[in-house]
């Protein structure tokens, strides 16, 4: 999809982070893609900002409840 006339697409960059255990050994590498929101202009580039995220514990709880109550899950 092309952006509206007179606007430029908002850039993004990768952010990398290492997670360590309590004994200082490496546990895992993490990466996420971040939008350069500081380049946005109110009323031109955005109306509202929303980033939906879900934790695995929430998904796990919903799956358990759907199994217990016989709900259909898709």
The first five atom37 places (N, CA, C, CB, O) and aatype in JSON, in Angstrom:
{
  "aatype": [20, 20, 20, 20, 20, 20, 20, 20, 20, 20, 20, 20, 20, 20, 20, 20, 20, 20, 20, 20, 20, 20, 20, 20, 20, 20, 20, 20, 20, 20, 20, 20, 20, 20, 20, 20, 20, 20, 20, 20, 20, 20, 20, 20, 20, 20, 20, 20, 20, 20, 20, 20, 20, 20, 20, 20, 20, 20, 20, 20, 20, 20, 20, 20, 20, 20, 20, 20, 20, 20, 20, 20, 20, 20],
  "atom_mask": [
    [1, 1, 1, 1, 1],
    [1, 1, 1, 1, 1],
    [1, 1, 1, 1, 1],
    [1, 1, 1, 1, 1],
    [1, 1, 1, 1, 1],
    [1, 1, 1, 1, 1],
    [1, 1, 1, 1, 1],
    [1, 1, 1, 1, 1],
    [1, 1, 1, 1, 1],
    [1, 1, 1, 1, 1],
    [1, 1, 1, 1, 1],
    [1, 1, 1, 1, 1],
    [1, 1, 1, 1, 1],
    [1, 1, 1, 1, 1],
    [1, 1, 1, 1, 1],
    [1, 1, 1, 1, 1],
    [1, 1, 1, 1, 1],
    [1, 1, 1, 1, 1],
    [1, 1, 1, 1, 1],
    [1, 1, 1, 1, 1],
    [1, 1, 1, 1, 1],
    [1, 1, 1, 1, 1],
    [1, 1, 1, 1, 1],
    [1, 1, 1, 1, 1],
    [1, 1, 1, 1, 1],
    [1, 1, 1, 1, 1],
    [1, 1, 1, 1, 1],
    [1, 1, 1, 1, 1],
    [1, 1, 1, 1, 1],
    [1, 1, 1, 1, 1],
    [1, 1, 1, 1, 1],
    [1, 1, 1, 1, 1],
    [1, 1, 1, 1, 1],
    [1, 1, 1, 1, 1],
    [1, 1, 1, 1, 1],
    [1, 1, 1, 1, 1],
    [1, 1, 1, 1, 1],
    [1, 1, 1, 1, 1],
    [1, 1, 1, 1, 1],
    [1, 1, 1, 1, 1],
    [1, 1, 1, 1, 1],
    [1, 1, 1, 1, 1],
    [1, 1, 1, 1, 1],
    [1, 1, 1, 1, 1],
    [1, 1, 1, 1, 1],
    [1, 1, 1, 1, 1],
    [1, 1, 1, 1, 1],
    [1, 1, 1, 1, 1],
    [1, 1, 1, 1, 1],
    [1, 1, 1, 1, 1],
    [1, 1, 1, 1, 1],
    [1, 1, 1, 1, 1],
    [1, 1, 1, 1, 1],
    [1, 1, 1, 1, 1],
    [1, 1, 1, 1, 1],
    [1, 1, 1, 1, 1],
    [1, 1, 1, 1, 1],
    [1, 1, 1, 1, 1],
    [1, 1, 1, 1, 1],
    [1, 1, 1, 1, 1],
    [1, 1, 1, 1, 1],
    [1, 1, 1, 1, 1],
    [1, 1, 1, 1, 1],
    [1, 1, 1, 1, 1],
    [1, 1, 1, 1, 1],
    [1, 1, 1, 1, 1],
    [1, 1, 1, 1, 1],
    [1, 1, 1, 1, 1],
    [1, 1, 1, 1, 1],
    [1, 1, 1, 1, 1],
    [1, 1, 1, 1, 1],
    [1, 1, 1, 1, 1],
    [1, 1, 1, 1, 1],
    [1, 1, 1, 1, 1]
  ],
  "atom_positions": [
    [[0.85, -1.17, 0.0], [0.0, 0.0, 0.0], [0.89, 1.23, 0.0], [-0.96, 0.0, 1.22], [1.85, 1.32, 0.77]],
    [[0.57, 2.16, -0.85], [1.34, 3.4, -0.92], [0.89, 4.36, 0.18], [1.2, 4.05, -2.3], [-0.29, 4.4, 0.52]],
    [[1.84, 5.13, 0.74], [1.45, 6.12, 1.76], [0.68, 7.27, 1.12], [2.69, 6.65, 2.5], [0.78, 7.49, -0.09]],
    [[-0.09, 8.01, 1.91], [-0.82, 9.16, 1.36], [0.14, 10.18, 0.74], [-1.65, 9.83, 2.46], [1.31, 10.25, 1.11]],
    [[-0.37, 10.95, -0.2], [0.44, 11.94, -0.89], [1.04, 12.93, 0.1], [-0.4, 12.68, -1.95], [0.35, 13.43, 0.99]],
    [[2.32, 13.21, -0.05], [3.0, 14.18, 0.79], [3.57, 13.62, 2.08], [2.08, 15.28, 1.12], [4.11, 14.37, 2.89]],
    [[3.47, 12.32, 2.3], [4.02, 11.69, 3.5], [5.06, 10.66, 3.12], [2.91, 11.04, 4.35], [5.06, 10.14, 2.01]],
    [[5.96, 10.38, 4.06], [6.97, 9.36, 3.87], [6.71, 8.21, 4.83], [8.39, 9.94, 4.07], [6.19, 8.43, 5.92]],
    [[7.05, 6.97, 4.45], [6.9, 5.86, 5.39], [7.78, 6.06, 6.62], [7.25, 4.53, 4.7], [8.86, 6.63, 6.53]],
    [[7.3, 5.58, 7.76], [8.06, 5.69, 9.01], [9.08, 4.56, 9.04], [7.11, 5.64, 10.26], [8.75, 3.41, 8.76]],
    [[10.3, 4.9, 9.39], [11.38, 3.91, 9.42], [11.3, 3.01, 10.64], [12.72, 4.61, 9.39], [10.5, 3.22, 11.54]],
    [[12.15, 2.0, 10.65], [12.22, 1.08, 11.78], [13.65, 0.6, 11.93], [11.25, -0.11, 11.58], [14.48, 0.77, 11.04]],
    [[13.94, -0.02, 13.08], [15.26, -0.58, 13.31], [15.13, -1.78, 14.24], [16.23, 0.48, 13.91], [14.18, -1.89, 15.02]],
    [[16.1, -2.69, 14.15], [16.14, -3.87, 15.0], [16.87, -3.54, 16.29], [16.82, -5.05, 14.27], [17.9, -2.86, 16.27]],
    [[16.35, -4.02, 17.43], [16.98, -3.84, 18.73], [17.3, -5.24, 19.25], [16.05, -3.04, 19.75], [16.42, -6.1, 19.35]],
    [[18.56, -5.46, 19.58], [19.02, -6.77, 20.06], [19.36, -6.69, 21.54], [20.24, -7.27, 19.25], [19.86, -5.67, 22.0]],
    [[19.08, -7.76, 22.28], [19.36, -7.8, 23.71], [19.7, -9.23, 24.12], [18.16, -7.26, 24.53], [19.1, -10.18, 23.62]],
    [[20.64, -9.37, 25.03], [20.99, -10.68, 25.58], [20.37, -10.81, 26.96], [22.54, -10.87, 25.64], [20.46, -9.88, 27.76]],
    [[19.75, -11.94, 27.25], [19.19, -12.22, 28.56], [20.11, -13.19, 29.28], [17.75, -12.79, 28.45], [20.57, -14.17, 28.7]],
    [[20.39, -12.9, 30.56], [21.31, -13.72, 31.34], [20.6, -14.36, 32.52], [22.49, -12.87, 31.82], [19.62, -13.82, 33.04]],
    [[21.09, -15.53, 32.95], [20.59, -16.21, 34.14], [21.2, -15.54, 35.37], [20.92, -17.74, 34.1], [22.05, -14.65, 35.24]],
    [[20.77, -15.95, 36.55], [21.29, -15.36, 37.78], [22.78, -15.57, 37.95], [20.56, -15.93, 38.98], [23.47, -14.73, 38.51]],
    [[23.29, -16.7, 37.46], [24.72, -16.99, 37.6], [25.54, -16.4, 36.45], [24.95, -18.51, 37.67], [26.67, -16.83, 36.2]],
    [[24.99, -15.43, 35.76], [25.65, -14.67, 34.7], [25.92, -15.47, 33.42], [26.93, -14.14, 35.2], [26.71, -15.02, 32.59]],
    [[25.31, -16.61, 33.26], [25.47, -17.33, 31.99], [24.37, -16.89, 31.03], [25.43, -18.88, 32.22], [23.27, -16.52, 31.45]],
    [[24.67, -16.93, 29.77], [23.73, -16.48, 28.74], [22.53, -17.4, 28.66], [24.43, -16.4, 27.37], [22.68, -18.61, 28.53]],
    [[21.33, -16.83, 28.75], [20.1, -17.63, 28.68], [19.55, -17.64, 27.26], [19.05, -17.08, 29.65], [19.25, -18.7, 26.71]],
    [[19.4, -16.43, 26.64], [18.87, -16.37, 25.28], [19.16, -15.01, 24.66], [17.36, -16.66, 25.26], [19.44, -14.03, 25.35]],
    [[19.09, -14.99, 23.34], [19.21, -13.75, 22.57], [17.79, -13.3, 22.21], [20.1, -13.94, 21.29], [16.96, -14.13, 21.84]],
    [[17.52, -12.01, 22.32], [16.2, -11.49, 21.96], [16.37, -10.4, 20.92], [15.45, -10.95, 23.21], [17.36, -9.66, 20.93]],
    [[15.4, -10.3, 20.02], [15.4, -9.27, 18.99], [13.98, -8.78, 18.79], [16.01, -9.79, 17.66], [13.03, -9.56, 18.87]],
    [[13.84, -7.49, 18.53], [12.52, -6.94, 18.23], [12.67, -5.8, 17.24], [11.81, -6.47, 19.51], [13.69, -5.11, 17.2]],
    [[11.65, -5.62, 16.45], [11.64, -4.57, 15.44], [10.89, -3.37, 16.01], [10.98, -5.06, 14.12], [9.72, -3.47, 16.38]],
    [[11.57, -2.23, 16.08], [11.0, -1.02, 16.67], [10.76, 0.02, 15.58], [11.93, -0.45, 17.77], [11.57, 0.19, 14.67]],
    [[9.65, 0.72, 15.69], [9.31, 1.81, 14.77], [9.94, 3.09, 15.31], [7.76, 1.97, 14.61], [9.93, 3.34, 16.51]],
    [[10.48, 3.89, 14.42], [11.06, 5.17, 14.81], [9.94, 6.19, 14.97], [12.12, 5.66, 13.77], [9.73, 7.04, 14.1]],
    [[9.23, 6.11, 16.08], [8.07, 6.94, 16.33], [8.39, 8.41, 16.46], [7.39, 6.48, 17.54], [7.5, 9.26, 16.31]],
    [[9.64, 8.74, 16.75], [10.02, 10.14, 16.92], [9.95, 10.92, 15.61], [11.42, 10.25, 17.5], [10.01, 12.15, 15.62]],
    [[9.81, 10.21, 14.48], [9.72, 10.9, 13.19], [8.27, 11.21, 12.8], [10.36, 10.05, 12.11], [8.03, 11.86, 11.78]],
    [[7.31, 10.76, 13.61], [5.9, 10.98, 13.3], [5.5, 12.42, 13.62], [5.03, 10.0, 14.07], [6.08, 13.06, 14.49]],
    [[4.5, 12.91, 12.9], [3.94, 14.23, 13.15], [2.46, 14.06, 13.44], [4.18, 15.19, 11.94], [1.73, 13.43, 12.68]],
    [[2.01, 14.64, 14.54], [0.63, 14.49, 14.97], [-0.33, 15.02, 13.89], [0.39, 15.22, 16.3], [-0.15, 16.12, 13.37]],
    [[-1.34, 14.2, 13.59], [-2.33, 14.59, 12.61], [-1.94, 14.26, 11.17], [-2.6, 16.03, 12.72], [-2.79, 14.31, 10.28]],
    [[-0.66, 13.93, 10.93], [-0.21, 13.6, 9.58], [0.12, 12.12, 9.47], [1.02, 14.45, 9.19], [-0.41, 11.42, 8.61]],
    [[0.99, 11.65, 10.35], [1.47, 10.27, 10.28], [0.66, 9.3, 11.14], [2.91, 10.22, 10.71], [0.73, 8.09, 10.92]],
    [[-0.1, 9.79, 12.09], [-0.84, 8.87, 12.95], [-2.04, 9.57, 13.55], [0.07, 8.32, 14.05], [-2.09, 10.79, 13.69]],
    [[-3.01, 8.76, 13.9], [-4.16, 9.23, 14.66], [-4.07, 8.72, 16.09], [-5.49, 8.77, 14.0], [-4.35, 9.45, 17.05]],
    [[-3.69, 7.46, 16.23], [-3.52, 6.87, 17.55], [-2.45, 5.79, 17.46], [-4.85, 6.29, 18.1], [-2.15, 5.3, 16.37]],
    [[-1.89, 5.44, 18.59], [-0.83, 4.44, 18.62], [-1.31, 3.24, 19.43], [0.48, 5.02, 19.23], [-1.83, 3.4, 20.54]],
    [[-1.14, 2.03, 18.89], [-1.58, 0.83, 19.57], [-0.66, -0.31, 19.18], [-3.06, 0.5, 19.24], [-0.4, -0.53, 18.0]],
    [[-0.19, -1.04, 20.17], [0.69, -2.17, 19.91], [0.16, -3.39, 20.67], [2.14, -1.86, 20.32], [0.43, -3.53, 21.86]],
    [[-0.59, -4.27, 20.01], [-1.15, -5.42, 20.71], [-0.08, -6.46, 21.04], [-2.25, -6.05, 19.86], [0.68, -6.89, 20.17]],
    [[-0.02, -6.85, 22.29], [0.91, -7.89, 22.72], [0.17, -8.86, 23.64], [2.16, -7.28, 23.44], [-0.79, -8.47, 24.32]],
    [[0.61, -10.09, 23.66], [0.01, -11.12, 24.51], [1.1, -11.95, 25.14], [-0.95, -12.01, 23.7], [2.08, -12.3, 24.49]],
    [[0.93, -12.26, 26.41], [1.88, -13.12, 27.1], [1.43, -14.58, 26.93], [2.0, -12.74, 28.62], [0.24, -14.86, 26.81]],
    [[2.4, -15.49, 26.92], [2.08, -16.91, 26.75], [1.22, -17.42, 27.9], [3.37, -17.74, 26.65], [0.41, -18.33, 27.7]],
    [[1.38, -16.86, 29.09], [0.56, -17.3, 30.22], [-0.92, -17.02, 29.97], [1.02, -16.6, 31.52], [-1.77, -17.81, 30.38]],
    [[-1.23, -15.92, 29.31], [-2.62, -15.59, 28.99], [-3.19, -16.58, 27.98], [-2.72, -14.16, 28.44], [-4.31, -17.06, 28.15]],
    [[-2.42, -16.88, 26.95], [-2.86, -17.86, 25.94], [-3.06, -19.22, 26.58], [-1.85, -17.95, 24.77], [-4.04, -19.91, 26.3]],
    [[-2.13, -19.61, 27.42], [-2.21, -20.9, 28.12], [-3.47, -20.96, 28.98], [-0.95, -21.13, 29.0], [-4.16, -21.98, 28.97]],
    [[-3.77, -19.9, 29.71], [-4.96, -19.86, 30.55], [-6.24, -19.98, 29.72], [-4.99, -18.57, 31.37], [-7.17, -20.69, 30.11]],
    [[-6.29, -19.3, 28.58], [-7.46, -19.39, 27.71], [-7.64, -20.79, 27.14], [-7.35, -18.37, 26.58], [-8.77, -21.27, 27.01]],
    [[-6.55, -21.44, 26.78], [-6.64, -22.81, 26.29], [-7.15, -23.77, 27.36], [-5.27, -23.29, 25.78], [-7.95, -24.65, 27.07]],
    [[-6.68, -23.58, 28.59], [-7.14, -24.43, 29.69], [-8.63, -24.22, 29.93], [-6.34, -24.12, 30.99], [-9.38, -25.19, 30.09]],
    [[-9.06, -22.95, 29.96], [-10.48, -22.66, 30.19], [-11.35, -23.21, 29.07], [-10.7, -21.16, 30.32], [-12.45, -23.71, 29.32]],
    [[-10.87, -23.11, 27.82], [-11.67, -23.63, 26.7], [-11.8, -25.15, 26.78], [-11.04, -23.23, 25.36], [-12.83, -25.7, 26.39]],
    [[-10.77, -25.83, 27.27], [-10.85, -27.28, 27.43], [-11.79, -27.65, 28.56], [-9.45, -27.87, 27.69], [-12.57, -28.6, 28.44]],
    [[-11.74, -26.91, 29.68], [-12.59, -27.21, 30.83], [-14.06, -26.97, 30.53], [-12.18, -26.37, 32.02], [-14.91, -27.76, 30.93]],
    [[-14.38, -25.89, 29.85], [-15.77, -25.52, 29.61], [-16.31, -25.99, 28.26], [-15.91, -24.03, 29.71], [-17.47, -25.73, 27.94]],
    [[-15.48, -26.66, 27.47], [-15.91, -27.18, 26.2], [-16.1, -26.09, 25.12], [-17.19, -27.92, 26.38], [-16.86, -26.27, 24.18]],
    [[-15.39, -24.99, 25.28], [-15.47, -23.9, 24.3], [-14.71, -24.27, 23.05], [-14.93, -22.58, 24.89], [-13.73, -25.02, 23.11]],
    [[-15.15, -23.75, 21.91], [-14.4, -23.91, 20.68], [-13.34, -22.82, 20.62], [-15.34, -23.86, 19.42], [-13.61, -21.66, 20.94]],
    [[-12.16, -23.18, 20.21], [-11.04, -22.24, 20.2], [-10.4, -22.28, 18.82], [-10.0, -22.59, 21.32], [-10.01, -23.35, 18.35]],
    [[-10.29, -21.13, 18.18], [-9.61, -21.07, 16.87], [-8.95, -19.73, 16.71], [-10.61, -21.31, 15.71], [-8.32, -19.46, 15.69]]
  ]
}
